[in-house]
PDB file of C-alpha atoms in Angstrom:
ATOM      1  CA  MET A   1     -20.227 -34.793 -25.972  1.00  0.00           C
ATOM      2  CA  PHE A   2     -20.449 -32.059 -23.967  1.00  0.00           C
ATOM      3  CA  ILE A   3     -17.713 -30.832 -22.612  1.00  0.00           C
ATOM      4  CA  ASN A   4     -18.195 -27.945 -19.590  1.00  0.00           C
ATOM      5  CA  HIS A   5     -15.858 -26.069 -18.948  1.00  0.00           C
ATOM      6  CA  PHE A   6     -15.487 -23.268 -15.785  1.00  0.00           C
ATOM      7  CA  LEU A   7     -13.478 -20.448 -16.115  1.00  0.00           C
ATOM      8  CA  THR A   8     -12.556 -18.762 -13.034  1.00  0.00           C
ATOM      9  CA  ILE A   9     -11.916 -15.619 -12.496  1.00  0.00           C
ATOM     10  CA  LYS A  10      -8.536 -14.454  -9.803  1.00  0.00           C
ATOM     11  CA  THR A  11      -9.844 -10.790  -8.206  1.00  0.00           C
ATOM     12  CA  ILE A  12      -6.524  -9.675  -7.740  1.00  0.00           C
ATOM     13  CA  ILE A  13      -6.425  -6.734  -4.075  1.00  0.00           C
ATOM     14  CA  MET A  14      -4.658  -3.141  -5.462  1.00  0.00           C
ATOM     15  CA  VAL A  15      -3.602   0.133  -3.717  1.00  0.00           C
ATOM     16  CA  THR A  16      -3.005   3.779  -5.025  1.00  0.00           C
ATOM     17  CA  ILE A  17       0.024   5.030  -4.338  1.00  0.00           C
ATOM     18  CA  THR A  18      -1.949   8.760  -3.285  1.00  0.00           C
ATOM     19  CA  ASN A  19       0.600  10.736  -2.555  1.00  0.00           C
ATOM     20  CA  PHE A  20       4.337  11.024  -0.749  1.00  0.00           C
ATOM     21  CA  PHE A  21       6.044  12.795   1.759  1.00  0.00           C
ATOM     22  CA  GLU A  22      10.030  14.098   3.176  1.00  0.00           C
ATOM     23  CA  VAL A  23      10.490  12.423   6.425  1.00  0.00           C
ATOM     24  CA  GLN A  24      13.341  13.564   8.565  1.00  0.00           C
ATOM     25  CA  ARG A  25      15.072  10.816  10.456  1.00  0.00           C
ATOM     26  CA  LYS A  26      15.875  11.539  14.205  1.00  0.00           C
ATOM     27  CA  ASP A  27      19.721  11.920  13.097  1.00  0.00           C
ATOM     28  CA  GLY A  28      19.003  14.429  10.620  1.00  0.00           C
ATOM     29  CA  THR A  29      18.483  12.343   7.233  1.00  0.00           C
ATOM     30  CA  THR A  30      14.852  12.050   5.075  1.00  0.00           C
ATOM     31  CA  PHE A  31      13.816  10.104   2.994  1.00  0.00           C
ATOM     32  CA  VAL A  32      10.440   9.696   1.047  1.00  0.00           C
ATOM     33  CA  SER A  33       7.518   7.978   2.755  1.00  0.00           C
ATOM     34  CA  LEU A  34       4.953   6.669   0.624  1.00  0.00           C
ATOM     35  CA  GLU A  35       1.328   6.865   0.376  1.00  0.00           C
ATOM     36  CA  LEU A  36      -1.028   3.993   0.052  1.00  0.00           C
ATOM     37  CA  THR A  37      -4.671   4.681  -0.649  1.00  0.00           C
ATOM     38  CA  GLY A  38      -7.085   0.840  -0.673  1.00  0.00           C
ATOM     39  CA  GLY A  39     -10.244   0.361  -2.817  1.00  0.00           C
ATOM     40  CA  ALA A  40     -12.952   2.144  -1.468  1.00  0.00           C
ATOM     41  CA  GLU A  41     -15.218   0.187   1.481  1.00  0.00           C
ATOM     42  CA  ILE A  42     -18.550   0.680   2.471  1.00  0.00           C
ATOM     43  CA  ILE A  43     -19.088   0.615   6.257  1.00  0.00           C
ATOM     44  CA  GLN A  44     -22.405   1.257   7.931  1.00  0.00           C
ATOM     45  CA  SER A  45     -21.857   3.994  11.389  1.00  0.00           C
ATOM     46  CA  GLN A  46     -22.463   2.599  14.958  1.00  0.00           C
ATOM     47  CA  ASN A  47     -23.980   6.211  15.939  1.00  0.00           C
ATOM     48  CA  THR A  48     -26.487   6.879  13.284  1.00  0.00           C
ATOM     49  CA  GLY A  49     -27.133   2.909  11.969  1.00  0.00           C
ATOM     50  CA  LYS A  50     -26.011   5.235   8.430  1.00  0.00           C
ATOM     51  CA  TYR A  51     -23.468   4.269   5.840  1.00  0.00           C
ATOM     52  CA  TYR A  52     -21.000   5.986   4.477  1.00  0.00           C
ATOM     53  CA  VAL A  53     -18.043   5.547   2.002  1.00  0.00           C
ATOM     54  CA  THR A  54     -14.474   5.330   2.851  1.00  0.00           C
ATOM     55  CA  VAL A  55     -11.518   4.230   2.578  1.00  0.00           C
ATOM     56  CA  ARG A  56      -8.076   2.848   4.343  1.00  0.00           C
ATOM     57  CA  LYS A  57      -4.587   4.934   3.829  1.00  0.00           C
ATOM     58  CA  CYS A  58      -1.536   3.745   4.189  1.00  0.00           C
ATOM     59  CA  ARG A  59       2.362   5.377   4.449  1.00  0.00           C
ATOM     60  CA  ILE A  60       5.574   2.400   3.605  1.00  0.00           C
ATOM     61  CA  PRO A  61       9.352   4.467   3.405  1.00  0.00           C
ATOM     62  CA  SER A  62      10.848   3.614   0.012  1.00  0.00           C
ATOM     63  CA  THR A  63      14.567   4.353  -1.219  1.00  0.00           C
ATOM     64  CA  VAL A  64      13.858   6.968  -3.911  1.00  0.00           C
ATOM     65  CA  ASP A  65      13.912  10.209  -4.649  1.00  0.00           C
ATOM     66  CA  THR A  66      11.482  13.184  -4.454  1.00  0.00           C
ATOM     67  CA  ILE A  67      11.369  13.280  -7.839  1.00  0.00           C
ATOM     68  CA  VAL A  68      10.342   9.775  -8.556  1.00  0.00           C
ATOM     69  CA  ALA A  69       8.085   9.931  -6.465  1.00  0.00           C
ATOM     70  CA  GLN A  70       6.354  12.911  -8.218  1.00  0.00           C
ATOM     71  CA  THR A  71       6.543  10.352 -11.129  1.00  0.00           C
ATOM     72  CA  MET A  72       5.046   6.669  -8.906  1.00  0.00           C
ATOM     73  CA  ILE A  73       1.448   8.505  -7.730  1.00  0.00           C
ATOM     74  CA  GLY A  74      -1.304   7.254  -9.513  1.00  0.00           C
ATOM     75  CA  GLN A  75       0.081   4.194 -10.118  1.00  0.00           C
ATOM     76  CA  ARG A  76      -1.202   0.479  -8.791  1.00  0.00           C
ATOM     77  CA  LEU A  77       0.474  -2.123  -6.906  1.00  0.00           C
ATOM     78  CA  PRO A  78      -0.919  -5.722  -5.172  1.00  0.00           C
ATOM     79  CA  GLY A  79      -1.479  -5.918  -2.223  1.00  0.00           C
ATOM     80  CA  GLU A  80      -3.816  -3.695   0.032  1.00  0.00           C
ATOM     81  CA  VAL A  81      -4.215  -1.897   3.670  1.00  0.00           C
ATOM     82  CA  VAL A  82      -4.790  -4.241   6.420  1.00  0.00           C
ATOM     83  CA  LYS A  83      -6.108  -2.818   9.956  1.00  0.00           C
ATOM     84  CA  VAL A  84      -3.235  -4.184  12.283  1.00  0.00           C
ATOM     85  CA  ILE A  85      -4.459  -4.221  15.714  1.00  0.00           C
ATOM     86  CA  THR A  86      -1.918  -2.536  18.177  1.00  0.00           C
ATOM     87  CA  GLU A  87      -1.481  -0.798  21.673  1.00  0.00           C
ATOM     88  CA  PRO A  88      -3.873   2.036  22.857  1.00  0.00           C
ATOM     89  CA  TYR A  89      -3.422   5.493  22.113  1.00  0.00           C
ATOM     90  CA  ASP A  90      -4.675   8.679  21.969  1.00  0.00           C
ATOM     91  CA  PHE A  91      -5.648  10.063  18.904  1.00  0.00           C
ATOM     92  CA  ILE A  92      -7.234  13.719  17.620  1.00  0.00           C
ATOM     93  CA  ASN A  93      -9.688  13.675  15.276  1.00  0.00           C
ATOM     94  CA  PRO A  94      -8.292  17.418  13.261  1.00  0.00           C
ATOM     95  CA  ARG A  95     -11.738  17.449  11.718  1.00  0.00           C
ATOM     96  CA  THR A  96     -13.844  17.951  14.587  1.00  0.00           C
ATOM     97  CA  GLY A  97     -10.742  17.713  18.005  1.00  0.00           C
ATOM     98  CA  GLU A  98     -12.923  15.137  19.330  1.00  0.00           C
ATOM     99  CA  LEU A  99     -10.133  12.948  21.717  1.00  0.00           C
ATOM    100  CA  MET A 100      -9.842   9.179  20.974  1.00  0.00           C
ATOM    101  CA  ARG A 101      -8.260   6.648  22.629  1.00  0.00           C
ATOM    102  CA  LEU A 102      -7.770   3.724  19.865  1.00  0.00           C
ATOM    103  CA  GLN A 103      -5.810   0.502  19.691  1.00  0.00           C
ATOM    104  CA  HIS A 104      -5.552   0.056  16.082  1.00  0.00           C
ATOM    105  CA  SER A 105      -3.015   1.779  12.908  1.00  0.00           C
ATOM    106  CA  TYR A 106      -3.364   0.115   8.491  1.00  0.00           C
ATOM    107  CA  ALA A 107      -0.715  -1.455   7.454  1.00  0.00           C
ATOM    108  CA  TYR A 108       0.412  -2.320   3.811  1.00  0.00           C
ATOM    109  CA  SER A 109      -0.185  -6.050   2.826  1.00  0.00           C
ATOM    110  CA  SER A 110       1.778  -8.253   0.231  1.00  0.00           C
ATOM    111  CA  ASP A 111      -0.762 -11.606   0.966  1.00  0.00           C
ATOM    112  CA  SER A 112      -3.875 -10.798  -0.417  1.00  0.00           C
ATOM    113  CA  LYS A 113      -5.192 -13.981   0.404  1.00  0.00           C
ATOM    114  CA  LEU A 114      -8.725 -13.344   2.181  1.00  0.00           C
ATOM    115  CA  GLU A 115      -9.003 -16.284   4.854  1.00  0.00           C
ATOM    116  CA  ASN A 116      -8.093 -14.490   7.423  1.00  0.00           C
ATOM    117  CA  ALA A 117     -10.913 -12.225   6.804  1.00  0.00           C
ATOM    118  CA  ILE A 118     -13.350 -10.514   9.464  1.00  0.00           C
ATOM    119  CA  GLY A 119     -16.375  -8.692   8.139  1.00  0.00           C
ATOM    120  CA  HIS A 120     -14.432  -6.059   5.712  1.00  0.00           C
ATOM    121  CA  THR A 121     -12.127  -6.549   7.893  1.00  0.00           C
ATOM    122  CA  ARG A 122      -9.000  -8.079   7.893  1.00  0.00           C
ATOM    123  CA  VAL A 123      -7.095  -7.747  11.628  1.00  0.00           C
ATOM    124  CA  MET A 124      -3.136  -9.173  12.095  1.00  0.00           C
ATOM    125  CA  GLU A 125      -1.381  -9.388  15.342  1.00  0.00           C
ATOM    126  CA  VAL A 126       1.969  -7.198  15.199  1.00  0.00           C
ATOM    127  CA  ALA A 127       4.164  -7.710  18.070  1.00  0.00           C
ATOM    128  CA  SER A 128       4.845  -5.120  21.477  1.00  0.00           C
ATOM    129  CA  PHE A 129       6.205  -2.041  20.174  1.00  0.00           C
TER     130      PHE A 129
END
């Protein structure tokens, strides 16, 4: 009797805490924002057609202080950095000085279901700000 066993491998998508920032609120109080970095992606340039590697980054607020945030750098967490459609806004590329009109941002998502994937980009609709 031959029994065929299938091994199911579940891939867990992870982000890495790569930096932190102390942010000042309008009322003068501060909090620590953690920078999350997703996995590497290979993207094809729309201008040159050449491929390059990039990562998505976003920041999320935290309740930890700077000492704890420093110890968290390098820690991996389940989830991903996803592209979020936003109202159009102007952005100046700090490397080139080019003014660009963007209508997306990046945000952390703990939902790792990939059925909403569009190519390599997960797109989430959000309410207007």
